[in-house]
């Protein structure tokens, strides 16, 4: 499973981008389910994005940015 | 394979494609095996008739690929693709291992007619593993 670890390190299997989704959601007092419904995705997707297990696609990232009325870079940032 | 909510149009389309193809498969296998046995047909016709059940299996594979493309939730699509890739890896590894054992020991030839059901079984295991990993 070392190779899987490498792929994860490259961001192929898991997220490599940090995000403020959990904070933004908490500020609005939304549950993961509420946010998922507003975005039209599953609650598991929201959880995976928040916990850094999954980086959303560009269209979904734009939907998230529109929902919070913020530029994408204020929600997502790379770890470098 | 689930491609979104249980009763989503994408899921209904997949169910329709899958079950239509599987029904055709069962009918064709029954036809060439018991209803009109093909043993006495001339070679060309026998080959063509023997290949008939492959067509609905092709349709099932196409339906799986379409369902993956039409899956509404991108995260579930990634998990599904990951489990399919893992199932393919398991099958290739298993087939290679069987091949070596067949070559160097007295293991009988692998019945390749069950290759697709084997992949489906491997997919079931890999899907459960992938789901467990991301809990």
Tab-separated table of C-alpha atoms in Angstrom:
chain	number	residue	atom	x	y	z
A	1	UNK	CA	0.000	0.000	0.000
A	2	UNK	CA	3.075	2.242	-0.099
A	3	UNK	CA	2.297	3.150	-3.720
A	4	UNK	CA	-1.217	4.155	-2.663
A	5	UNK	CA	0.414	6.397	-0.082
A	6	UNK	CA	2.519	7.971	-2.813
A	7	UNK	CA	-0.534	8.575	-4.973
A	8	UNK	CA	-2.217	10.162	-1.978
A	9	UNK	CA	0.828	12.366	-1.538
A	10	UNK	CA	0.438	13.500	-5.128
A	11	UNK	CA	-3.166	14.405	-4.457
A	12	UNK	CA	-4.407	11.681	-6.809
A	13	UNK	CA	-6.402	9.772	-4.229
A	14	UNK	CA	-7.010	12.364	-1.566
A	15	UNK	CA	-7.271	16.100	-1.336
A	16	UNK	CA	-4.175	18.282	-1.248
A	17	UNK	CA	-5.976	21.623	-1.067
A	18	UNK	CA	-6.942	23.297	2.204
A	19	UNK	CA	-10.379	24.809	2.549
A	20	UNK	CA	-12.466	26.873	4.993
A	21	UNK	CA	-15.709	25.095	4.216
A	22	UNK	CA	-16.316	23.920	7.783
A	23	UNK	CA	-15.794	27.427	9.210
A	24	UNK	CA	-17.987	29.078	6.592
A	25	UNK	CA	-20.683	26.489	7.150
A	26	UNK	CA	-20.522	26.915	10.941
A	27	UNK	CA	-20.817	30.712	10.567
A	28	UNK	CA	-24.149	30.162	8.840
A	29	UNK	CA	-25.198	27.456	11.284
A	30	UNK	CA	-25.659	24.964	8.471
A	31	UNK	CA	-25.292	21.228	8.914
A	32	UNK	CA	-23.339	19.210	6.345
A	33	UNK	CA	-26.703	18.020	5.047
A	34	UNK	CA	-27.928	21.624	4.626
A	35	UNK	CA	-24.824	22.552	2.665
A	36	UNK	CA	-25.034	19.384	0.577
A	37	UNK	CA	-28.638	20.159	-0.326
A	38	UNK	CA	-27.767	23.722	-1.337
A	39	UNK	CA	-24.905	22.471	-3.509
A	40	UNK	CA	-26.821	19.528	-4.970
A	41	UNK	CA	-24.284	16.940	-3.783
A	42	UNK	CA	-24.296	14.176	-1.164
A	43	UNK	CA	-23.572	14.829	2.519
A	44	UNK	CA	-20.634	12.420	2.162
A	45	UNK	CA	-19.144	14.699	-0.515
A	46	UNK	CA	-19.310	17.707	1.817
A	47	UNK	CA	-17.740	15.656	4.603
A	48	UNK	CA	-14.961	14.413	2.300
A	49	UNK	CA	-14.187	17.956	1.126
A	50	UNK	CA	-14.195	19.373	4.662
A	51	UNK	CA	-11.907	16.668	5.997
A	52	UNK	CA	-9.494	17.081	3.067
A	53	UNK	CA	-10.130	13.610	1.694
A	54	UNK	CA	-11.360	14.962	-1.592
A	55	UNK	CA	-10.705	18.071	-3.670
A	56	UNK	CA	-13.843	19.230	-5.487
A	57	UNK	CA	-13.875	19.718	-9.236
A	58	UNK	CA	-13.560	23.264	-10.569
A	59	UNK	CA	-17.309	23.533	-11.370
A	60	UNK	CA	-18.201	22.422	-7.811
A	61	UNK	CA	-15.613	24.798	-6.331
A	62	UNK	CA	-17.245	27.638	-8.298
A	63	UNK	CA	-20.686	26.576	-7.019
A	64	UNK	CA	-19.336	26.649	-3.448
A	65	UNK	CA	-17.798	30.087	-4.001
A	66	UNK	CA	-21.068	31.420	-5.455
A	67	UNK	CA	-23.056	29.994	-2.540
A	68	UNK	CA	-20.848	31.738	0.028
A	69	UNK	CA	-20.507	34.807	-2.192
A	70	UNK	CA	-16.713	34.707	-1.908
A	71	UNK	CA	-13.838	34.395	-4.392
A	72	UNK	CA	-12.595	30.799	-4.725
A	73	UNK	CA	-9.169	31.679	-3.294
A	74	UNK	CA	-10.795	32.827	-0.051
A	75	UNK	CA	-12.249	29.348	0.402
A	76	UNK	CA	-9.557	27.105	-1.085
A	77	UNK	CA	-5.777	27.441	-0.861
A	78	UNK	CA	-2.901	25.130	-1.670
A	79	UNK	CA	-0.747	23.829	1.141
A	80	UNK	CA	2.558	24.967	-0.361
B	1	UNK	CA	-24.347	0.192	-9.394
B	2	UNK	CA	-26.002	3.261	-7.934
B	3	UNK	CA	-25.648	6.455	-9.961
B	4	UNK	CA	-27.217	9.014	-7.696
B	5	UNK	CA	-30.456	8.902	-5.737
B	6	UNK	CA	-32.340	5.607	-5.906
B	7	UNK	CA	-35.046	6.865	-8.248
B	8	UNK	CA	-33.019	9.421	-10.222
B	9	UNK	CA	-33.461	9.354	-14.008
B	10	UNK	CA	-29.806	8.237	-14.374
B	11	UNK	CA	-30.355	5.314	-12.012
B	12	UNK	CA	-33.596	4.330	-13.748
B	13	UNK	CA	-31.813	4.382	-17.110
B	14	UNK	CA	-29.042	2.156	-15.735
B	15	UNK	CA	-31.505	-0.306	-14.197
B	16	UNK	CA	-33.437	-0.514	-17.462
B	17	UNK	CA	-30.287	-1.080	-19.540
B	18	UNK	CA	-28.826	-3.595	-17.100
B	19	UNK	CA	-31.934	-5.743	-16.629
B	20	UNK	CA	-32.848	-5.668	-20.340
B	21	UNK	CA	-29.362	-6.891	-21.224
B	22	UNK	CA	-29.350	-9.558	-18.513
B	23	UNK	CA	-32.749	-10.835	-19.654
B	24	UNK	CA	-31.454	-11.043	-23.218
B	25	UNK	CA	-28.353	-12.864	-21.921
B	26	UNK	CA	-30.386	-15.509	-20.072
B	27	UNK	CA	-32.692	-16.004	-23.078
B	28	UNK	CA	-29.755	-16.358	-25.503
B	29	UNK	CA	-27.850	-18.795	-23.264
B	30	UNK	CA	-31.023	-20.883	-22.821
B	31	UNK	CA	-31.645	-20.737	-26.556
B	32	UNK	CA	-28.230	-21.967	-27.694
B	33	UNK	CA	-27.928	-24.492	-24.841
B	34	UNK	CA	-31.336	-26.115	-24.542
B	35	UNK	CA	-34.050	-24.666	-26.790
B	36	UNK	CA	-32.232	-24.962	-30.136
B	37	UNK	CA	-28.869	-26.663	-29.442
B	38	UNK	CA	-26.250	-25.481	-31.906
B	39	UNK	CA	-23.961	-28.576	-31.865
B	40	UNK	CA	-25.033	-29.705	-35.334
B	41	UNK	CA	-24.838	-26.339	-37.099
B	42	UNK	CA	-22.117	-25.750	-39.730
B	43	UNK	CA	-18.927	-24.225	-38.287
B	44	UNK	CA	-19.537	-20.571	-39.245
B	45	UNK	CA	-23.106	-20.571	-37.964
B	46	UNK	CA	-22.093	-22.376	-34.784
B	47	UNK	CA	-19.413	-19.777	-34.056
B	48	UNK	CA	-21.843	-16.935	-34.685
B	49	UNK	CA	-24.541	-18.519	-32.500
B	50	UNK	CA	-22.035	-19.256	-29.709
B	51	UNK	CA	-21.058	-15.581	-29.656
B	52	UNK	CA	-24.643	-14.302	-29.318
B	53	UNK	CA	-24.599	-14.069	-25.452
B	54	UNK	CA	-21.491	-11.871	-25.688
B	55	UNK	CA	-23.628	-9.062	-27.144
B	56	UNK	CA	-25.746	-8.471	-23.998
B	57	UNK	CA	-22.595	-8.704	-21.844
B	58	UNK	CA	-21.153	-5.925	-24.011
B	59	UNK	CA	-24.336	-3.939	-23.397
B	60	UNK	CA	-23.966	-4.451	-19.611
B	61	UNK	CA	-20.374	-3.158	-19.725
B	62	UNK	CA	-21.511	-0.175	-21.811
B	63	UNK	CA	-24.352	0.467	-19.314
B	64	UNK	CA	-21.833	0.448	-16.440
B	65	UNK	CA	-19.606	2.933	-18.272
B	66	UNK	CA	-22.595	5.196	-19.043
B	67	UNK	CA	-23.801	4.967	-15.426
B	68	UNK	CA	-20.364	6.072	-14.259
B	69	UNK	CA	-20.445	9.049	-16.645
B	70	UNK	CA	-24.006	9.967	-15.665
B	71	UNK	CA	-23.423	9.639	-11.908
B	72	UNK	CA	-24.593	12.941	-10.459
B	73	UNK	CA	-22.351	13.093	-7.399
B	74	UNK	CA	-18.705	13.601	-8.410
B	75	UNK	CA	-17.325	12.192	-5.141
B	76	UNK	CA	-19.320	8.969	-5.499
B	77	UNK	CA	-18.177	8.834	-9.139
B	78	UNK	CA	-14.545	8.935	-7.974
B	79	UNK	CA	-15.170	6.194	-5.388
B	80	UNK	CA	-16.936	4.050	-7.961
B	81	UNK	CA	-14.131	4.512	-10.514
B	82	UNK	CA	-11.578	3.705	-7.818
B	83	UNK	CA	-13.376	0.476	-6.870
B	84	UNK	CA	-13.682	-0.547	-10.557
B	85	UNK	CA	-9.966	0.058	-11.060
B	86	UNK	CA	-9.168	-1.972	-7.972
B	87	UNK	CA	-11.441	-4.821	-9.162
B	88	UNK	CA	-9.632	-4.829	-12.516
B	89	UNK	CA	-6.289	-5.010	-10.711
B	90	UNK	CA	-7.487	-7.900	-8.530
B	91	UNK	CA	-8.747	-9.780	-11.597
B	92	UNK	CA	-5.537	-9.232	-13.595
B	93	UNK	CA	-3.405	-10.334	-10.663
B	94	UNK	CA	-5.582	-13.384	-10.036
B	95	UNK	CA	-5.589	-14.348	-13.715
B	96	UNK	CA	-1.803	-13.991	-13.952
B	97	UNK	CA	-1.344	-16.091	-10.807
B	98	UNK	CA	-3.689	-18.747	-12.235
B	99	UNK	CA	-1.742	-18.684	-15.511
B	100	UNK	CA	1.572	-19.368	-13.770
B	101	UNK	CA	0.038	-22.129	-11.645
B	102	UNK	CA	-1.520	-23.619	-14.780
B	103	UNK	CA	1.828	-23.487	-16.581
B	104	UNK	CA	3.996	-24.925	-13.815
B	105	UNK	CA	1.627	-27.066	-11.729
B	106	UNK	CA	-1.314	-29.333	-12.515
B	107	UNK	CA	-3.971	-26.621	-12.117
B	108	UNK	CA	-6.665	-27.017	-14.831
B	109	UNK	CA	-7.225	-24.239	-17.413
B	110	UNK	CA	-9.255	-21.292	-16.120
B	111	UNK	CA	-12.868	-21.310	-17.380
B	112	UNK	CA	-12.718	-17.898	-19.059
B	113	UNK	CA	-16.486	-17.912	-19.568
B	114	UNK	CA	-16.748	-16.829	-15.910
B	115	UNK	CA	-14.237	-13.973	-16.275
B	116	UNK	CA	-16.902	-11.244	-16.225
B	117	UNK	CA	-18.765	-12.680	-13.198
B	118	UNK	CA	-15.344	-12.899	-11.477
B	119	UNK	CA	-14.754	-9.202	-12.210
B	120	UNK	CA	-18.211	-8.379	-10.816
B	121	UNK	CA	-17.403	-10.345	-7.645
B	122	UNK	CA	-14.045	-8.548	-7.334
B	123	UNK	CA	-15.885	-5.248	-7.857
B	124	UNK	CA	-18.280	-6.099	-5.029
B	125	UNK	CA	-15.355	-6.731	-2.686
B	126	UNK	CA	-13.416	-3.648	-3.812
B	127	UNK	CA	-16.512	-1.400	-3.551
B	128	UNK	CA	-17.066	-2.584	0.031
B	129	UNK	CA	-13.390	-1.983	0.832
B	130	UNK	CA	-13.368	1.507	-0.724
B	131	UNK	CA	-16.581	2.419	1.174
B	132	UNK	CA	-15.065	1.148	4.408
B	133	UNK	CA	-11.869	3.149	3.793
B	134	UNK	CA	-13.714	6.467	3.435
B	135	UNK	CA	-16.154	5.998	6.326
